[in-house]
Coordinates of C-alpha atoms in Angstrom, one line a residue:
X1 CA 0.0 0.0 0.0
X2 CA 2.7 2.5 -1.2
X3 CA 2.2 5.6 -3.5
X4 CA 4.6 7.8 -5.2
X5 CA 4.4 11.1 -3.5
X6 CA 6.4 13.9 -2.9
X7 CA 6.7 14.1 0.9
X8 CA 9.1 16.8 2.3
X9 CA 9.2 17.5 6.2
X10 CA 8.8 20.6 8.3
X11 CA 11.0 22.6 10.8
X12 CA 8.8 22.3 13.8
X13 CA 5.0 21.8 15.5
X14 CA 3.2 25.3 16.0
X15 CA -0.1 23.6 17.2
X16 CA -3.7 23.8 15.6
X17 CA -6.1 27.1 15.9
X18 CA -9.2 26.4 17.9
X19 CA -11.4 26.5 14.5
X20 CA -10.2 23.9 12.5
X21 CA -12.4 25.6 9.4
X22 CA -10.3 28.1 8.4
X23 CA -6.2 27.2 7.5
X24 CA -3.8 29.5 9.5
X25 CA -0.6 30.6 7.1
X26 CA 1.5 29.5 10.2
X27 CA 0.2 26.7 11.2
X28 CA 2.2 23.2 10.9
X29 CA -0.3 20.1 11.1
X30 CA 1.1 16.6 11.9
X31 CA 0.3 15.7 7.9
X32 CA -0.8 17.4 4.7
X33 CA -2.0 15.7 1.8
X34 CA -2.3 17.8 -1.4
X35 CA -4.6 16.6 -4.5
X36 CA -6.1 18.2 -7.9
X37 CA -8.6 15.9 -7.5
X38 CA -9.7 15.8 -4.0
X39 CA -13.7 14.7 -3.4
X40 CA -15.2 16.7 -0.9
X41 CA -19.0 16.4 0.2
X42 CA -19.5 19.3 -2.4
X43 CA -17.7 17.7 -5.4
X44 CA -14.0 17.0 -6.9
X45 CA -11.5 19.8 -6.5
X46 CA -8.4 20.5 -5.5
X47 CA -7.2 20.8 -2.3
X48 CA -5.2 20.2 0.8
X49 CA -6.4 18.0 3.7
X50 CA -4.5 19.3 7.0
X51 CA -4.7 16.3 9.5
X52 CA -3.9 16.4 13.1
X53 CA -4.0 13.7 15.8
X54 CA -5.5 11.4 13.9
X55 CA -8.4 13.6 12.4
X56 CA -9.3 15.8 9.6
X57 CA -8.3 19.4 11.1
X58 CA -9.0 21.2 8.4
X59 CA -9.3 21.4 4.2
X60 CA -8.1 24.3 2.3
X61 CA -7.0 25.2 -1.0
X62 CA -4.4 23.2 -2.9
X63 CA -2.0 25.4 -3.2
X64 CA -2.8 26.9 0.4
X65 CA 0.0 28.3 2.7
X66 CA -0.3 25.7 5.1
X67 CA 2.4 23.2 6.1
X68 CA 2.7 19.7 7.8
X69 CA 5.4 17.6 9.8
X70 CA 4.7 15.3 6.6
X71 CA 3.6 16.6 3.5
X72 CA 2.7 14.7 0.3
X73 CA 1.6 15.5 -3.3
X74 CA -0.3 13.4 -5.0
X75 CA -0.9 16.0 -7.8
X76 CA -3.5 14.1 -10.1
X77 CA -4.3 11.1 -8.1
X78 CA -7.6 11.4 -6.5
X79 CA -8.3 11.8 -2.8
X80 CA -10.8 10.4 -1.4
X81 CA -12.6 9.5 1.8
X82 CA -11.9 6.1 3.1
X83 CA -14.9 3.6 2.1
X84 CA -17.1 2.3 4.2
X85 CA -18.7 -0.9 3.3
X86 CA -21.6 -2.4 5.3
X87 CA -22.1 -5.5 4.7
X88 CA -19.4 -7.6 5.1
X89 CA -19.1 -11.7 6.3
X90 CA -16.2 -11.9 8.0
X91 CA -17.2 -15.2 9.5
X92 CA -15.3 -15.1 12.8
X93 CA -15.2 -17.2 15.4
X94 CA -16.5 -20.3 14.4
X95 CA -15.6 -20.6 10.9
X96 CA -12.4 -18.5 10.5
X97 CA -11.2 -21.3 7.9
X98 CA -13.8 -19.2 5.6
X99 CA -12.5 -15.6 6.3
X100 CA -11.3 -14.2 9.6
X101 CA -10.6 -10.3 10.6
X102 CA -6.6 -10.2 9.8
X103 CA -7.9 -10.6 6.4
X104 CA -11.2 -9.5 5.4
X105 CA -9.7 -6.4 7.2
X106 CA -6.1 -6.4 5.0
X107 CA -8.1 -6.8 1.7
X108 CA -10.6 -4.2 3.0
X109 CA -7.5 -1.6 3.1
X110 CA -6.1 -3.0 0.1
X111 CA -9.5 -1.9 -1.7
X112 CA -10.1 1.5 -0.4
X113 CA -12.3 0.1 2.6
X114 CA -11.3 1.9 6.1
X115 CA -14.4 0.8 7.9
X116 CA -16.9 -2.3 7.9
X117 CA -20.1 -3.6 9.4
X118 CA -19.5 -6.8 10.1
X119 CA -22.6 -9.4 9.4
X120 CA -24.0 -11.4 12.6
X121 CA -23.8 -14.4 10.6
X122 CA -21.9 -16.8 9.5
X123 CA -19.4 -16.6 12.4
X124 CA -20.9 -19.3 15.3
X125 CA -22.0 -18.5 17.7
X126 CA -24.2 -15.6 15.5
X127 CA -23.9 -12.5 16.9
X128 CA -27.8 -12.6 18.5
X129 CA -27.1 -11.9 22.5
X130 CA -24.4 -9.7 24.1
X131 CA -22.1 -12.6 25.0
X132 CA -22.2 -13.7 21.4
X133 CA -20.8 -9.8 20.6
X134 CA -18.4 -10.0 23.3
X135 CA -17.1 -13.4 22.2
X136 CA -16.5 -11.8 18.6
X137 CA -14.7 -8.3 20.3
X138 CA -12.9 -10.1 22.2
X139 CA -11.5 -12.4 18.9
X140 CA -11.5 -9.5 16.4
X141 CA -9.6 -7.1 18.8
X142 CA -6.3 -8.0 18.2
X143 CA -6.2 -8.1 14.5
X144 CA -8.1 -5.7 12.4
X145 CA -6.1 -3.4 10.1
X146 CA -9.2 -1.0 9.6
X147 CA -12.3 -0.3 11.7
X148 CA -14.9 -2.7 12.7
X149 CA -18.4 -2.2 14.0
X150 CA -21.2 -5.2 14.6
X151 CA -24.5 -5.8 13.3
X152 CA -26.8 -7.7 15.9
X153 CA -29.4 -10.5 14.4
X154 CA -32.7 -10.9 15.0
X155 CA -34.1 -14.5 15.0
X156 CA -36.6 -16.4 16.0
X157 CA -36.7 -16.5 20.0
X158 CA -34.9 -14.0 20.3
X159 CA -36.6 -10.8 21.1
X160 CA -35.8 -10.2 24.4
X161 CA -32.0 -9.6 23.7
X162 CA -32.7 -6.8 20.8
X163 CA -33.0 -4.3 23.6
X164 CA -29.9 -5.0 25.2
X165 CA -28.0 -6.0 22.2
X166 CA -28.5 -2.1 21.3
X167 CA -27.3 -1.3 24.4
X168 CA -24.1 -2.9 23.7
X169 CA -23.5 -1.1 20.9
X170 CA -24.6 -3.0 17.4
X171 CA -25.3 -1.0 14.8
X172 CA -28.7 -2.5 13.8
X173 CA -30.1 -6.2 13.4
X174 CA -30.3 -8.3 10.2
X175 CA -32.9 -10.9 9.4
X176 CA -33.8 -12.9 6.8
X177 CA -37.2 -13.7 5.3
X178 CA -35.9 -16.9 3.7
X179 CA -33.4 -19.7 5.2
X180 CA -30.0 -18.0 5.6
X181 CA -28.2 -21.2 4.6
X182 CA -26.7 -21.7 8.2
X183 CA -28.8 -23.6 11.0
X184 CA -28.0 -20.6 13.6
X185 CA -29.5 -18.0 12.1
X186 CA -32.8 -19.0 10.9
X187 CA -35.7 -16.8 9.1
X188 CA -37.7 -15.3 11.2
X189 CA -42.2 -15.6 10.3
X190 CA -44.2 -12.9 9.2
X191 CA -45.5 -12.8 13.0
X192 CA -41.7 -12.6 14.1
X193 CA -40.7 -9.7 11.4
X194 CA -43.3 -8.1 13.0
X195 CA -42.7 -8.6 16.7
X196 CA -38.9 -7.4 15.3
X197 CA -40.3 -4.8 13.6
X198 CA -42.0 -3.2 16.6
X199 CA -39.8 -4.1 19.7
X200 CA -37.0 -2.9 17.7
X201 CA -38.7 0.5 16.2
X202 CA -39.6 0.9 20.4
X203 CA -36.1 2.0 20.8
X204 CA -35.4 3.5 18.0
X205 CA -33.1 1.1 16.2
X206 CA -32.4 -0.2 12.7
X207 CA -33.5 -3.5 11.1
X208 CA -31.9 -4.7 8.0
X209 CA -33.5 -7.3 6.1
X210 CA -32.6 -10.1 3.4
X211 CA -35.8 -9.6 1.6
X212 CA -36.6 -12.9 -0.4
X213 CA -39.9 -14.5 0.5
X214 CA -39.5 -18.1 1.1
X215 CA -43.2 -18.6 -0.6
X216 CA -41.6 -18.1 -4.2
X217 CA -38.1 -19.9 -3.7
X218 CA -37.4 -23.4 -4.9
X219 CA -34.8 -26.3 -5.3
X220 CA -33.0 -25.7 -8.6
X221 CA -34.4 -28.3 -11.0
X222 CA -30.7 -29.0 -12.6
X223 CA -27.4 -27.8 -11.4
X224 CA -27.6 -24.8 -14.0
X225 CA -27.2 -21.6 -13.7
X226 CA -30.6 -21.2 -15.2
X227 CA -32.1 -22.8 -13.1
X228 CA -30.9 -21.7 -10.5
X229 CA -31.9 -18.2 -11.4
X230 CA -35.1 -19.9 -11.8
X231 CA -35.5 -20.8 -8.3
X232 CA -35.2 -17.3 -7.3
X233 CA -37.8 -15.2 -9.5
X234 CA -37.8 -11.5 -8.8
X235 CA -41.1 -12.1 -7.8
X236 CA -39.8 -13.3 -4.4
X237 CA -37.8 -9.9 -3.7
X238 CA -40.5 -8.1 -4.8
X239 CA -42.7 -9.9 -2.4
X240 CA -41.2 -9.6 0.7
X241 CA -39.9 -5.9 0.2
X242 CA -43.6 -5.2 -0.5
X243 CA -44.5 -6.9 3.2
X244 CA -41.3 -5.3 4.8
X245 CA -42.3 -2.2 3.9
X246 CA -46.0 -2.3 5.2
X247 CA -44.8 -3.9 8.7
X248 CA -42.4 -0.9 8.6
X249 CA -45.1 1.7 7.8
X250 CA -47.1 0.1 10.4
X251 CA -44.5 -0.2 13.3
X252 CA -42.8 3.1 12.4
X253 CA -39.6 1.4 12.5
X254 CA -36.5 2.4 10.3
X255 CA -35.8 -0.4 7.6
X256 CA -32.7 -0.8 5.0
X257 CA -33.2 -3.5 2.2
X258 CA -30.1 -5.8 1.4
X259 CA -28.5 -6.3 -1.8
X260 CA -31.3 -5.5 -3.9
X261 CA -30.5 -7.3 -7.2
X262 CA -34.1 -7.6 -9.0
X263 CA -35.3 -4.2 -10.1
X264 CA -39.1 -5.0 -10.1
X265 CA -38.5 -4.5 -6.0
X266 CA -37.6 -1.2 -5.9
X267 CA -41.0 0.0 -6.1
X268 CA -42.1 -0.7 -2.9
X269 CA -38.9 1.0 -1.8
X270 CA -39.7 4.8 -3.8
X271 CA -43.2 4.6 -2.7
X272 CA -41.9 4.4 0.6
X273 CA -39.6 7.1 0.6
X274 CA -42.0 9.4 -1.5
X275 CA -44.1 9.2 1.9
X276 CA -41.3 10.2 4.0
X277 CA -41.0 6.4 4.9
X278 CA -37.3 5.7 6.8
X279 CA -36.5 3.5 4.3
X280 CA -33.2 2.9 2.5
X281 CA -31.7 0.0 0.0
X282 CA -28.2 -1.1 -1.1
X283 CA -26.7 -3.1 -3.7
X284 CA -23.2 -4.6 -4.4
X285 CA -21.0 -4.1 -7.2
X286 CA -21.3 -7.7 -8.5
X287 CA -25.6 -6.6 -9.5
X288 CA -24.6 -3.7 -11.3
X289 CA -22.0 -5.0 -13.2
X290 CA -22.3 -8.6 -13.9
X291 CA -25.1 -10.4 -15.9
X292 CA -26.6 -14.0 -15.8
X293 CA -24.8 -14.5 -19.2
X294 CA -21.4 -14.3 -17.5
X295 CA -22.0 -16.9 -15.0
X296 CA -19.8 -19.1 -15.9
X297 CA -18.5 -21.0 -12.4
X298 CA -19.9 -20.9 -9.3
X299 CA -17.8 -17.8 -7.9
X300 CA -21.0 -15.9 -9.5
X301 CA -23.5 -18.1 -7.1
X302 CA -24.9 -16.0 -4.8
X303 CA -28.2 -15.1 -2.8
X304 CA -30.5 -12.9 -4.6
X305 CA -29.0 -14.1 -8.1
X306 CA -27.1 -12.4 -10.5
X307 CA -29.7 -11.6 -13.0
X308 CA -29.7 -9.8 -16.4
X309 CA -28.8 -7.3 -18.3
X310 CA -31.9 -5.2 -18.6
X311 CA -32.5 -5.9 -14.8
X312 CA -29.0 -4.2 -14.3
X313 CA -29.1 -1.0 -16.3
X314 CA -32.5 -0.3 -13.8
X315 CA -30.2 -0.7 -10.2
X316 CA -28.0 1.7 -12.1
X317 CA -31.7 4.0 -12.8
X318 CA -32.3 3.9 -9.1
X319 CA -29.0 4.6 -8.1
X320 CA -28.5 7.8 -10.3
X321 CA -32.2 8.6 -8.9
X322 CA -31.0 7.8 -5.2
X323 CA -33.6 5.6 -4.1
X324 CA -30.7 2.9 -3.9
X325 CA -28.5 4.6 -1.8
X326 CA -25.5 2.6 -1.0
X327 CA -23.2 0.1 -2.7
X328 CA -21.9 -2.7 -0.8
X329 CA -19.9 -5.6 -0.9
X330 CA -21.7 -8.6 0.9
X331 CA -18.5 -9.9 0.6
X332 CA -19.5 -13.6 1.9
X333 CA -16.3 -16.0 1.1
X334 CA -16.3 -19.7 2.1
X335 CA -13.9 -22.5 2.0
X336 CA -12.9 -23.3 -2.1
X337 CA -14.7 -27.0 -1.8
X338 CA -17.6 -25.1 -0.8
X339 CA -17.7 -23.4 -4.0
X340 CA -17.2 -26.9 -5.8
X341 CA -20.1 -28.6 -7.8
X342 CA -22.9 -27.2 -9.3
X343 CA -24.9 -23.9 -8.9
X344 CA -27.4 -26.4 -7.2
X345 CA -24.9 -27.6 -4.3
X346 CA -22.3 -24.8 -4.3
X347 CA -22.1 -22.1 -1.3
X348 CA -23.9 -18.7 -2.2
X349 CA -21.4 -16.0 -1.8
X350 CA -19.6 -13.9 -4.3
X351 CA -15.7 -12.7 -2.6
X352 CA -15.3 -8.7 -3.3
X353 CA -14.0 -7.0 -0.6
X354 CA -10.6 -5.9 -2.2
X355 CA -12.2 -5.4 -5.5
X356 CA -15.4 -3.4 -5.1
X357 CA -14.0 0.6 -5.9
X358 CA -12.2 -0.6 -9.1
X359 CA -15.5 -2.9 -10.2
X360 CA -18.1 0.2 -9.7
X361 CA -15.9 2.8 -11.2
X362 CA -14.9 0.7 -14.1
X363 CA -18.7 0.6 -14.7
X364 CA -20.1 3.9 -13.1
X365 CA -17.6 6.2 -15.7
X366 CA -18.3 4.1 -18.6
X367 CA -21.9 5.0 -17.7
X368 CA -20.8 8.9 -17.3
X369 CA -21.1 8.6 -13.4
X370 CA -18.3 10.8 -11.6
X371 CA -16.0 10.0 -8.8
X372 CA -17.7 12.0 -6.4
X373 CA -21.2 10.3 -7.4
X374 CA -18.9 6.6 -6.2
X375 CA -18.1 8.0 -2.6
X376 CA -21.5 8.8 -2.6
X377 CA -22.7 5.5 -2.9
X378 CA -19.4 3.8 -1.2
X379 CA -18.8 6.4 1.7
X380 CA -21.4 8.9 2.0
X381 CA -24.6 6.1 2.0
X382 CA -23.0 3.3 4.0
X383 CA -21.9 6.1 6.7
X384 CA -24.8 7.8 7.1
X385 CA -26.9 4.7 7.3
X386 CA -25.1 3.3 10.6
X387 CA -24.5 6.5 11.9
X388 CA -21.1 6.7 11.2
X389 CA -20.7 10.5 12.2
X390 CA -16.6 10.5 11.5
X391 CA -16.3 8.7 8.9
X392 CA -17.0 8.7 4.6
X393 CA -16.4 12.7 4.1
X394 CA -13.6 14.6 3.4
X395 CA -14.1 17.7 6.2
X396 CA -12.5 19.0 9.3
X397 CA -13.6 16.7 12.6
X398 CA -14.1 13.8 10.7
X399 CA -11.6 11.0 11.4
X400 CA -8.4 11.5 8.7
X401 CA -9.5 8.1 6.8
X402 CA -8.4 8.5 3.5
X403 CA -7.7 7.2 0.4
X404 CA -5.2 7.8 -3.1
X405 CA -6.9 6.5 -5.9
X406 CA -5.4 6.7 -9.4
X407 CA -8.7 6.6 -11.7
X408 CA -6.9 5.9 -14.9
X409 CA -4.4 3.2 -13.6
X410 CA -6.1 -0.1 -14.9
X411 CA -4.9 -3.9 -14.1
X412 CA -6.0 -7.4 -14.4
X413 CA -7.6 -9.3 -11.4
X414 CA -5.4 -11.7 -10.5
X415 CA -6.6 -13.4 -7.5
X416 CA -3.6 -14.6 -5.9
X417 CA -2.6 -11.0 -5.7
X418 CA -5.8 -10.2 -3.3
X419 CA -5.7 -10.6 0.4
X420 CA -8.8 -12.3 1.1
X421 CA -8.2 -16.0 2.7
X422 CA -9.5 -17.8 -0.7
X423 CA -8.3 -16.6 -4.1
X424 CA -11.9 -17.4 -5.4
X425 CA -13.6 -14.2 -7.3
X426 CA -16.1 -14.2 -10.4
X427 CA -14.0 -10.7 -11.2
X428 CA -10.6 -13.7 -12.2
X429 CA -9.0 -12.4 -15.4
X430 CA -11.1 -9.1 -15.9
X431 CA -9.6 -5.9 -16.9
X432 CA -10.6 -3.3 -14.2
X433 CA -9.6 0.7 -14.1
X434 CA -8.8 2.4 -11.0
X435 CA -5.8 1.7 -8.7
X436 CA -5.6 2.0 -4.9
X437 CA -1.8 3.8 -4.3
X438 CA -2.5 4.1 -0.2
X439 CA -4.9 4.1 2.4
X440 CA -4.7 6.0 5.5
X441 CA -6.3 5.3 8.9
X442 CA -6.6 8.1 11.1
X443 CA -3.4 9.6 9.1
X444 CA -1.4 6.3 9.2
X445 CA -0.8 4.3 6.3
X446 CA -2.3 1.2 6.9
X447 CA 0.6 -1.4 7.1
X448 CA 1.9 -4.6 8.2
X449 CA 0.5 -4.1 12.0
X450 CA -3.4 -4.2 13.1
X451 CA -4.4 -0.7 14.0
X452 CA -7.6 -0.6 13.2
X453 CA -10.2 0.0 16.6
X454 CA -13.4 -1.8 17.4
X455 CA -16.7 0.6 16.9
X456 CA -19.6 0.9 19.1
X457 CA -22.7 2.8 17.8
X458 CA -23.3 6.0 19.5
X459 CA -19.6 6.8 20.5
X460 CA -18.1 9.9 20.0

């Protein structure tokens, strides 16, 4: 995670002003990062990013009279905020053999990623009770190269450990509306959304919810991937983001739809947010820019399906229209044998982590999208929809995660060259634009040690 940048050092430390808006000609910050193409919540410019104990202390202009301990140039390279991605399996304890923290958390900074929501399944036990979340701070403490924060699940006999499981800190609960694939972390009923709905809407918490209703899903009929797209009709996600959205009118509590990969579902989702609904929806980078036609191994299996390409050009509609508002990985790896087989047997989970910022602005500036519109829908979204009031914006107080991103630098996936556990990724052999040069958390490049810090919602 090097870059070529022209760094020079400073004679000495003359502290920070009390308003870390405005740039003071003498002040000397602890690092100052310099780009012509720097995107800030109001668009790309240039600038310079003046960091300070490990935060953003203040942005200026780019050729600004300010100085740092550090300095560095990047001149055309892009800066941008460090990503924040969601929805991430990391799988840990319990079936570290599949992923693990040391690194889902290296391939996160490899990609761009300085902070992730990790999923309360499939790690065992599922993170559904506060000793289940202290079992996986305890494990994930030690080794995490970037930020991590928690997702709680909500399952079926449950409900009484929502509450304190919000306590504690998660940043929501996920449930499912369809078997999860795991034995632990079963669906929960129409009754049991419900309950979920309203005991978590009582204090004012999040539910996030893998909207395919079990009603409409089958057993493939062959090992195809035809059939196996079959067995998951769009009907079914339009289904049971129809239903989650009238329990959440009627319980009042805030809802997110996952990985939204048939278009038809969306509906349900605008009408909501015409009516001042709290309700959001994601995608991942392997819906808007892969097609049923591609599917050629089982790396492309995954839960909703990869469908096709008319299907895809409408998530990009609703993204440029904002009522999808994030783009996530649901990065969800598992041991290579797992993959083996047929798209009947094989394990639903497509591996992304590393590679999601190249994959959506490959696509996105084909399309004529801009680099500020992907840290909208890779920072900006995924922040805002935990909460995550330091993180995915360039501006003074916000924590000095950041990111130099060469835009035109292009490469070929290779996947022994990524730092997930398994070199398993549909993305094998593609030609992708867009190079990560170095990541910085809180001002550090991220390097060979863990120094990424464990999250709790609500902290400041």
């Amino acid at each position: 995670m090097s870059t070529r940048c022209q760094k020079k050092g400073r004679a000495r430390r003359e502290g920070r002003r009390d308003d870390p808006e405005e740039v003071p000609v003498s002040s000397e910050y602890d690092l100052v990062i310099r780009s012509r193409r720097a995107v800030l919540p109001e668009g790309e410019t240039a600038a310079a990013v003046a960091v300070q104990e490990g935060r953003i202390a203040a942005v200026g202009p780019y050729g600004g009279a300010v100085s740092g301990r550090e300095e560095i140039d990047l001149g055309d390279t892009a800066l941008l905020p460090g990503l924040v991605d969601t929805h991430v399996h990391v799988n840990e304890p319990g079936r570290t053999e599949w992923e693990g923290f040391a690194t889902a958390t290296r391939a996160a900074a490899a990609g761009g990623v300085t902070t992730i929501i990790d999923m309360p399944l499939n790690s065992i036990p599922p993170t559904v009770d506060v000793a289940a979340l202290e079992t996986k701070r305890a494990v994930a403490a030690p080794q995490v190269f970037v930020d991590v924060g928690f997702w709680g699940g909500a399952i079926p006999g449950n409900l009484p450990n929502l509450r304190p499981l919000h306590a504690a800190g998660v940043y929501g609960f996920k449930c499912f509306m369809s078997p999860s694939g795991v034995d632990e972390f079963p669906p929960l009923s129409h009754m049991g959304l419900h309950e979920a709905m309203t005991e978590i809407a009582s204090f004012g918490g999040l539910l996030i919810v893998h909207a395919e209703d079990a009603a409409y899903l089958e057993e493939p009929a062959s090992g195809a991937y035809r059939d196996f797209l079959l067995s998951r009709p769009p009907v079914g996600e339009f289904a049971a983001v129809r239903r989650a959205v009238k329990y959440a009118a009627e319980t009042g509590v805030r809802l997110h739809i996952l990985h939204v990969s048939a278009a038809d579902a969306l509906a349900a989702v605008a009408r909501a947010q015409a009516q001042g609904l709290p309700v959001t929806a994601e995608t991942c980078p392997h819906y808007l820019t892969l097609t049923d036609s591609e599917a050629s191994s089982t790396a492309y299996k995954c839960c909703p399906p990869i469908r096709d390409e008319a299907n895809r050009d409408e998530l990009w509609k609703a993204l440029a229209s904002g009522v999808i508002g994030c783009v996530v990985s649901d990065h969800s790896p598992c041991e290579p044998a797992l993959k083996e087989g047929d798209f009947a047997t094989a394990w639903g989970g497509v591996s992304s982590l590393q590679l999601g910022l190249p994959v959506v602005w490959t696509a996105a500036r084909e399309r004529g999208h801009s680099l500020a519109d992907v840290v909208s829908w890779m920072a900006y979204g995924p922040a805002e929809l935990a909460g995550l009031t330091r993180k995915g914006r360039i501006e003074a107080g916000r924590d000095a995660d950041l990111v130099a991103f060469d835009p035109d630098a292009g490469f070929v996936v290779d996947p022994s060259a990524l730092n997930h556990r398994h070199p398993v990724t549909p993305y094998a052999g593609r030609a992708l634009t867009g190079v990560v040069r170095t990541t910085w958390l809180r001002g550090e490049p991220v390097g060979d040690r863990p120094a990424g810090r464990l999250l709790t919602r609500g902290e400041v």
